[in-house]
Amino acid sequence: FDLVISDCDMEPMGGLELLTEIRADARLKDIPVVLVTADTVPGVAERAMGAGAAGFIVKPFDAAALKAQLEDIFEIS
């Protein structure tokens, strides 16, 4: 995979847990992960980025917001 986009609020494993698992796997650790959430609790984005997320988007979002994040991650101008 070139990229993982995951919701934070999933069952049985949440997005932050998935991110932790990806970062712990030597085969997957360098794949960029963008987490998406509707959660507006303070600190969620900081926890995601601190855990190694390449990006974080709050729902609802538009395609332009996702495109901007992907351009930053993949250094596309």
PDB file of N, CA and C in Angstrom:
ATOM      1  N   PHE A   1       0.832  -1.177   0.000  1.00  0.00           N
ATOM      2  CA  PHE A   1       0.000   0.000   0.000  1.00  0.00           C
ATOM      3  C   PHE A   1       0.879   1.243   0.000  1.00  0.00           C
ATOM      4  N   ASP A   2       0.376   2.304  -0.627  1.00  0.00           N
ATOM      5  CA  ASP A   2       1.077   3.584  -0.626  1.00  0.00           C
ATOM      6  C   ASP A   2       0.551   4.516   0.453  1.00  0.00           C
ATOM      7  N   LEU A   3      -0.657   4.225   0.952  1.00  0.00           N
ATOM      8  CA  LEU A   3      -1.318   5.112   1.902  1.00  0.00           C
ATOM      9  C   LEU A   3      -2.431   4.361   2.606  1.00  0.00           C
ATOM     10  N   VAL A   4      -2.646   4.705   3.881  1.00  0.00           N
ATOM     11  CA  VAL A   4      -3.797   4.196   4.630  1.00  0.00           C
ATOM     12  C   VAL A   4      -4.596   5.401   5.095  1.00  0.00           C
ATOM     13  N   ILE A   5      -5.896   5.390   4.797  1.00  0.00           N
ATOM     14  CA  ILE A   5      -6.823   6.387   5.328  1.00  0.00           C
ATOM     15  C   ILE A   5      -7.797   5.625   6.212  1.00  0.00           C
ATOM     16  N   SER A   6      -7.864   6.018   7.474  1.00  0.00           N
ATOM     17  CA  SER A   6      -8.682   5.270   8.428  1.00  0.00           C
ATOM     18  C   SER A   6      -9.479   6.205   9.307  1.00  0.00           C
ATOM     19  N   ASP A   7     -10.696   5.801   9.601  1.00  0.00           N
ATOM     20  CA  ASP A   7     -11.500   6.505  10.586  1.00  0.00           C
ATOM     21  C   ASP A   7     -10.934   6.211  11.967  1.00  0.00           C
ATOM     22  N   CYS A   8     -11.034   7.158  12.855  1.00  0.00           N
ATOM     23  CA  CYS A   8     -10.562   6.942  14.236  1.00  0.00           C
ATOM     24  C   CYS A   8     -11.518   6.074  15.032  1.00  0.00           C
ATOM     25  N   ASP A   9     -12.806   6.190  14.744  1.00  0.00           N
ATOM     26  CA  ASP A   9     -13.825   5.520  15.558  1.00  0.00           C
ATOM     27  C   ASP A   9     -14.344   4.275  14.849  1.00  0.00           C
ATOM     28  N   MET A  10     -13.596   3.192  14.971  1.00  0.00           N
ATOM     29  CA  MET A  10     -13.987   1.920  14.372  1.00  0.00           C
ATOM     30  C   MET A  10     -14.063   0.866  15.466  1.00  0.00           C
ATOM     31  N   GLU A  11     -14.675  -0.227  15.152  1.00  0.00           N
ATOM     32  CA  GLU A  11     -14.727  -1.387  16.049  1.00  0.00           C
ATOM     33  C   GLU A  11     -14.235  -2.591  15.270  1.00  0.00           C
ATOM     34  N   PRO A  12     -13.554  -3.502  15.818  1.00  0.00           N
ATOM     35  CA  PRO A  12     -13.145  -3.559  17.223  1.00  0.00           C
ATOM     36  C   PRO A  12     -11.867  -2.789  17.502  1.00  0.00           C
ATOM     37  N   MET A  13     -11.139  -2.370  16.462  1.00  0.00           N
ATOM     38  CA  MET A  13      -9.883  -1.653  16.658  1.00  0.00           C
ATOM     39  C   MET A  13     -10.046  -0.231  16.148  1.00  0.00           C
ATOM     40  N   GLY A  14      -9.792   0.757  16.989  1.00  0.00           N
ATOM     41  CA  GLY A  14      -9.889   2.152  16.585  1.00  0.00           C
ATOM     42  C   GLY A  14      -8.717   2.566  15.707  1.00  0.00           C
ATOM     43  N   GLY A  15      -8.845   3.705  15.089  1.00  0.00           N
ATOM     44  CA  GLY A  15      -7.813   4.202  14.192  1.00  0.00           C
ATOM     45  C   GLY A  15      -6.464   4.420  14.855  1.00  0.00           C
ATOM     46  N   LEU A  16      -6.475   4.922  16.091  1.00  0.00           N
ATOM     47  CA  LEU A  16      -5.195   5.107  16.795  1.00  0.00           C
ATOM     48  C   LEU A  16      -4.537   3.765  17.102  1.00  0.00           C
ATOM     49  N   GLU A  17      -5.345   2.771  17.421  1.00  0.00           N
ATOM     50  CA  GLU A  17      -4.796   1.429  17.651  1.00  0.00           C
ATOM     51  C   GLU A  17      -4.243   0.852  16.346  1.00  0.00           C
ATOM     52  N   LEU A  18      -4.976   1.044  15.259  1.00  0.00           N
ATOM     53  CA  LEU A  18      -4.497   0.588  13.956  1.00  0.00           C
ATOM     54  C   LEU A  18      -3.183   1.261  13.609  1.00  0.00           C
ATOM     55  N   LEU A  19      -3.100   2.554  13.825  1.00  0.00           N
ATOM     56  CA  LEU A  19      -1.870   3.295  13.573  1.00  0.00           C
ATOM     57  C   LEU A  19      -0.712   2.737  14.388  1.00  0.00           C
ATOM     58  N   THR A  20      -0.955   2.448  15.652  1.00  0.00           N
ATOM     59  CA  THR A  20       0.079   1.871  16.518  1.00  0.00           C
ATOM     60  C   THR A  20       0.549   0.523  15.984  1.00  0.00           C
ATOM     61  N   GLU A  21      -0.384  -0.294  15.528  1.00  0.00           N
ATOM     62  CA  GLU A  21      -0.035  -1.606  14.960  1.00  0.00           C
ATOM     63  C   GLU A  21       0.782  -1.447  13.677  1.00  0.00           C
ATOM     64  N   ILE A  22       0.391  -0.510  12.827  1.00  0.00           N
ATOM     65  CA  ILE A  22       1.123  -0.280  11.580  1.00  0.00           C
ATOM     66  C   ILE A  22       2.537   0.197  11.882  1.00  0.00           C
ATOM     67  N   ARG A  23       2.690   1.109  12.803  1.00  0.00           N
ATOM     68  CA  ARG A  23       4.022   1.631  13.138  1.00  0.00           C
ATOM     69  C   ARG A  23       4.911   0.560  13.774  1.00  0.00           C
ATOM     70  N   ALA A  24       4.315  -0.423  14.423  1.00  0.00           N
ATOM     71  CA  ALA A  24       5.083  -1.487  15.081  1.00  0.00           C
ATOM     72  C   ALA A  24       5.504  -2.590  14.110  1.00  0.00           C
ATOM     73  N   ASP A  25       4.931  -2.618  12.924  1.00  0.00           N
ATOM     74  CA  ASP A  25       5.231  -3.671  11.938  1.00  0.00           C
ATOM     75  C   ASP A  25       6.320  -3.173  10.994  1.00  0.00           C
ATOM     76  N   ALA A  26       7.460  -3.835  10.978  1.00  0.00           N
ATOM     77  CA  ALA A  26       8.600  -3.411  10.165  1.00  0.00           C
ATOM     78  C   ALA A  26       8.251  -3.310   8.683  1.00  0.00           C
ATOM     79  N   ARG A  27       7.333  -4.136   8.210  1.00  0.00           N
ATOM     80  CA  ARG A  27       6.955  -4.111   6.791  1.00  0.00           C
ATOM     81  C   ARG A  27       6.055  -2.929   6.450  1.00  0.00           C
ATOM     82  N   LEU A  28       5.359  -2.398   7.431  1.00  0.00           N
ATOM     83  CA  LEU A  28       4.353  -1.365   7.182  1.00  0.00           C
ATOM     84  C   LEU A  28       4.699   0.004   7.754  1.00  0.00           C
ATOM     85  N   LYS A  29       5.706   0.074   8.593  1.00  0.00           N
ATOM     86  CA  LYS A  29       5.962   1.251   9.413  1.00  0.00           C
ATOM     87  C   LYS A  29       6.160   2.559   8.648  1.00  0.00           C
ATOM     88  N   ASP A  30       6.557   2.481   7.387  1.00  0.00           N
ATOM     89  CA  ASP A  30       6.813   3.697   6.624  1.00  0.00           C
ATOM     90  C   ASP A  30       5.625   4.143   5.768  1.00  0.00           C
ATOM     91  N   ILE A  31       4.529   3.406   5.814  1.00  0.00           N
ATOM     92  CA  ILE A  31       3.350   3.781   5.041  1.00  0.00           C
ATOM     93  C   ILE A  31       2.667   4.967   5.724  1.00  0.00           C
ATOM     94  N   PRO A  32       2.407   6.047   4.975  1.00  0.00           N
ATOM     95  CA  PRO A  32       1.703   7.178   5.580  1.00  0.00           C
ATOM     96  C   PRO A  32       0.270   6.791   5.965  1.00  0.00           C
ATOM     97  N   VAL A  33      -0.155   7.279   7.119  1.00  0.00           N
ATOM     98  CA  VAL A  33      -1.515   7.025   7.609  1.00  0.00           C
ATOM     99  C   VAL A  33      -2.189   8.361   7.876  1.00  0.00           C
ATOM    100  N   VAL A  34      -3.358   8.542   7.287  1.00  0.00           N
ATOM    101  CA  VAL A  34      -4.180   9.723   7.540  1.00  0.00           C
ATOM    102  C   VAL A  34      -5.393   9.252   8.338  1.00  0.00           C
ATOM    103  N   LEU A  35      -5.616   9.863   9.488  1.00  0.00           N
ATOM    104  CA  LEU A  35      -6.768   9.516  10.314  1.00  0.00           C
ATOM    105  C   LEU A  35      -7.872  10.544  10.125  1.00  0.00           C
ATOM    106  N   VAL A  36      -9.096  10.048  10.098  1.00  0.00           N
ATOM    107  CA  VAL A  36     -10.280  10.875   9.881  1.00  0.00           C
ATOM    108  C   VAL A  36     -11.215  10.676  11.069  1.00  0.00           C
ATOM    109  N   THR A  37     -11.800  11.773  11.568  1.00  0.00           N
ATOM    110  CA  THR A  37     -12.705  11.645  12.697  1.00  0.00           C
ATOM    111  C   THR A  37     -13.733  12.768  12.722  1.00  0.00           C
ATOM    112  N   ALA A  38     -14.836  12.505  13.363  1.00  0.00           N
ATOM    113  CA  ALA A  38     -15.821  13.540  13.646  1.00  0.00           C
ATOM    114  C   ALA A  38     -15.657  14.017  15.088  1.00  0.00           C
ATOM    115  N   ASP A  39     -14.720  13.414  15.808  1.00  0.00           N
ATOM    116  CA  ASP A  39     -14.470  13.721  17.214  1.00  0.00           C
ATOM    117  C   ASP A  39     -13.854  15.107  17.354  1.00  0.00           C
ATOM    118  N   THR A  40     -14.497  15.955  18.115  1.00  0.00           N
ATOM    119  CA  THR A  40     -13.971  17.301  18.324  1.00  0.00           C
ATOM    120  C   THR A  40     -13.368  17.473  19.718  1.00  0.00           C
ATOM    121  N   VAL A  41     -13.114  16.366  20.388  1.00  0.00           N
ATOM    122  CA  VAL A  41     -12.498  16.430  21.714  1.00  0.00           C
ATOM    123  C   VAL A  41     -11.079  16.987  21.570  1.00  0.00           C
ATOM    124  N   PRO A  42     -10.733  17.991  22.375  1.00  0.00           N
ATOM    125  CA  PRO A  42      -9.388  18.554  22.278  1.00  0.00           C
ATOM    126  C   PRO A  42      -8.303  17.484  22.471  1.00  0.00           C
ATOM    127  N   GLY A  43      -7.265  17.594  21.686  1.00  0.00           N
ATOM    128  CA  GLY A  43      -6.123  16.705  21.832  1.00  0.00           C
ATOM    129  C   GLY A  43      -6.128  15.490  20.928  1.00  0.00           C
ATOM    130  N   VAL A  44      -7.231  15.223  20.229  1.00  0.00           N
ATOM    131  CA  VAL A  44      -7.294  14.032  19.371  1.00  0.00           C
ATOM    132  C   VAL A  44      -6.273  14.135  18.237  1.00  0.00           C
ATOM    133  N   ALA A  45      -6.225  15.276  17.569  1.00  0.00           N
ATOM    134  CA  ALA A  45      -5.275  15.458  16.466  1.00  0.00           C
ATOM    135  C   ALA A  45      -3.839  15.353  16.979  1.00  0.00           C
ATOM    136  N   GLU A  46      -3.569  15.922  18.123  1.00  0.00           N
ATOM    137  CA  GLU A  46      -2.217  15.874  18.684  1.00  0.00           C
ATOM    138  C   GLU A  46      -1.808  14.442  19.025  1.00  0.00           C
ATOM    139  N   ARG A  47      -2.748  13.668  19.570  1.00  0.00           N
ATOM    140  CA  ARG A  47      -2.450  12.262  19.884  1.00  0.00           C
ATOM    141  C   ARG A  47      -2.173  11.487  18.605  1.00  0.00           C
ATOM    142  N   ALA A  48      -2.966  11.742  17.579  1.00  0.00           N
ATOM    143  CA  ALA A  48      -2.780  11.044  16.302  1.00  0.00           C
ATOM    144  C   ALA A  48      -1.422  11.377  15.694  1.00  0.00           C
ATOM    145  N   MET A  49      -1.096  12.645  15.656  1.00  0.00           N
ATOM    146  CA  MET A  49       0.177  13.049  15.063  1.00  0.00           C
ATOM    147  C   MET A  49       1.348  12.560  15.922  1.00  0.00           C
ATOM    148  N   GLY A  50       1.172  12.576  17.220  1.00  0.00           N
ATOM    149  CA  GLY A  50       2.210  12.072  18.115  1.00  0.00           C
ATOM    150  C   GLY A  50       2.435  10.578  17.975  1.00  0.00           C
ATOM    151  N   ALA A  51       1.391   9.853  17.564  1.00  0.00           N
ATOM    152  CA  ALA A  51       1.499   8.405  17.378  1.00  0.00           C
ATOM    153  C   ALA A  51       2.058   8.048  16.004  1.00  0.00           C
ATOM    154  N   GLY A  52       2.268   9.072  15.170  1.00  0.00           N
ATOM    155  CA  GLY A  52       2.888   8.808  13.873  1.00  0.00           C
ATOM    156  C   GLY A  52       1.996   8.986  12.668  1.00  0.00           C
ATOM    157  N   ALA A  53       0.820   9.585  12.838  1.00  0.00           N
ATOM    158  CA  ALA A  53      -0.038   9.840  11.679  1.00  0.00           C
ATOM    159  C   ALA A  53       0.639  10.868  10.776  1.00  0.00           C
ATOM    160  N   ALA A  54       0.478  10.687   9.478  1.00  0.00           N
ATOM    161  CA  ALA A  54       1.015  11.639   8.512  1.00  0.00           C
ATOM    162  C   ALA A  54       0.051  12.800   8.308  1.00  0.00           C
ATOM    163  N   GLY A  55      -1.226  12.580   8.652  1.00  0.00           N
ATOM    164  CA  GLY A  55      -2.230  13.612   8.497  1.00  0.00           C
ATOM    165  C   GLY A  55      -3.437  13.315   9.354  1.00  0.00           C
ATOM    166  N   PHE A  56      -4.274  14.323   9.517  1.00  0.00           N
ATOM    167  CA  PHE A  56      -5.457  14.207  10.355  1.00  0.00           C
ATOM    168  C   PHE A  56      -6.522  15.125   9.779  1.00  0.00           C
ATOM    169  N   ILE A  57      -7.720  14.596   9.560  1.00  0.00           N
ATOM    170  CA  ILE A  57      -8.805  15.378   8.975  1.00  0.00           C
ATOM    171  C   ILE A  57     -10.055  15.210   9.835  1.00  0.00           C
ATOM    172  N   VAL A  58     -10.740  16.325  10.098  1.00  0.00           N
ATOM    173  CA  VAL A  58     -11.982  16.302  10.865  1.00  0.00           C
ATOM    174  C   VAL A  58     -13.159  16.316   9.896  1.00  0.00           C
ATOM    175  N   LYS A  59     -14.114  15.384  10.142  1.00  0.00           N
ATOM    176  CA  LYS A  59     -15.337  15.323   9.335  1.00  0.00           C
ATOM    177  C   LYS A  59     -16.319  16.374   9.821  1.00  0.00           C
ATOM    178  N   PRO A  60     -17.153  16.900   8.949  1.00  0.00           N
ATOM    179  CA  PRO A  60     -17.144  16.639   7.516  1.00  0.00           C
ATOM    180  C   PRO A  60     -15.991  17.380   6.847  1.00  0.00           C
ATOM    181  N   PHE A  61     -15.464  16.803   5.801  1.00  0.00           N
ATOM    182  CA  PHE A  61     -14.394  17.450   5.055  1.00  0.00           C
ATOM    183  C   PHE A  61     -14.723  17.348   3.575  1.00  0.00           C
ATOM    184  N   ASP A  62     -14.057  18.168   2.794  1.00  0.00           N
ATOM    185  CA  ASP A  62     -14.287  18.109   1.357  1.00  0.00           C
ATOM    186  C   ASP A  62     -13.064  17.523   0.666  1.00  0.00           C
ATOM    187  N   ALA A  63     -13.209  17.227  -0.584  1.00  0.00           N
ATOM    188  CA  ALA A  63     -12.121  16.605  -1.351  1.00  0.00           C
ATOM    189  C   ALA A  63     -10.885  17.492  -1.378  1.00  0.00           C
ATOM    190  N   ALA A  64     -11.066  18.808  -1.371  1.00  0.00           N
ATOM    191  CA  ALA A  64      -9.927  19.724  -1.408  1.00  0.00           C
ATOM    192  C   ALA A  64      -9.066  19.581  -0.150  1.00  0.00           C
ATOM    193  N   ALA A  65      -9.695  19.369   1.006  1.00  0.00           N
ATOM    194  CA  ALA A  65      -8.940  19.193   2.253  1.00  0.00           C
ATOM    195  C   ALA A  65      -8.119  17.908   2.208  1.00  0.00           C
ATOM    196  N   LEU A  66      -8.716  16.831   1.726  1.00  0.00           N
ATOM    197  CA  LEU A  66      -7.990  15.573   1.603  1.00  0.00           C
ATOM    198  C   LEU A  66      -6.869  15.711   0.582  1.00  0.00           C
ATOM    199  N   LYS A  67      -7.162  16.331  -0.548  1.00  0.00           N
ATOM    200  CA  LYS A  67      -6.150  16.527  -1.592  1.00  0.00           C
ATOM    201  C   LYS A  67      -4.958  17.324  -1.047  1.00  0.00           C
ATOM    202  N   ALA A  68      -5.222  18.373  -0.285  1.00  0.00           N
ATOM    203  CA  ALA A  68      -4.148  19.189   0.290  1.00  0.00           C
ATOM    204  C   ALA A  68      -3.272  18.366   1.228  1.00  0.00           C
ATOM    205  N   GLN A  69      -3.892  17.524   2.046  1.00  0.00           N
ATOM    206  CA  GLN A  69      -3.116  16.669   2.952  1.00  0.00           C
ATOM    207  C   GLN A  69      -2.237  15.706   2.159  1.00  0.00           C
ATOM    208  N   LEU A  70      -2.809  15.103   1.124  1.00  0.00           N
ATOM    209  CA  LEU A  70      -2.057  14.136   0.323  1.00  0.00           C
ATOM    210  C   LEU A  70      -0.920  14.810  -0.434  1.00  0.00           C
ATOM    211  N   GLU A  71      -1.146  16.013  -0.924  1.00  0.00           N
ATOM    212  CA  GLU A  71      -0.075  16.748  -1.596  1.00  0.00           C
ATOM    213  C   GLU A  71       1.075  17.029  -0.638  1.00  0.00           C
ATOM    214  N   ASP A  72       0.750  17.365   0.607  1.00  0.00           N
ATOM    215  CA  ASP A  72       1.795  17.593   1.610  1.00  0.00           C
ATOM    216  C   ASP A  72       2.552  16.303   1.924  1.00  0.00           C
ATOM    217  N   ILE A  73       1.823  15.224   2.108  1.00  0.00           N
ATOM    218  CA  ILE A  73       2.439  13.948   2.469  1.00  0.00           C
ATOM    219  C   ILE A  73       3.369  13.450   1.361  1.00  0.00           C
ATOM    220  N   PHE A  74       2.893  13.531   0.115  1.00  0.00           N
ATOM    221  CA  PHE A  74       3.663  12.999  -0.999  1.00  0.00           C
ATOM    222  C   PHE A  74       4.487  14.078  -1.707  1.00  0.00           C
ATOM    223  N   GLU A  75       4.536  15.284  -1.110  1.00  0.00           N
ATOM    224  CA  GLU A  75       5.329  16.397  -1.634  1.00  0.00           C
ATOM    225  C   GLU A  75       5.035  16.665  -3.099  1.00  0.00           C
ATOM    226  N   ILE A  76       3.746  16.782  -3.407  1.00  0.00           N
ATOM    227  CA  ILE A  76       3.284  17.088  -4.761  1.00  0.00           C
ATOM    228  C   ILE A  76       3.003  18.569  -4.829  1.00  0.00           C
ATOM    229  N   SER A  77       3.501  19.205  -5.855  1.00  0.00           N
ATOM    230  CA  SER A  77       3.233  20.650  -5.982  1.00  0.00           C
ATOM    231  C   SER A  77       2.333  20.945  -7.142  1.00  0.00           C
TER     232      SER A  77
END
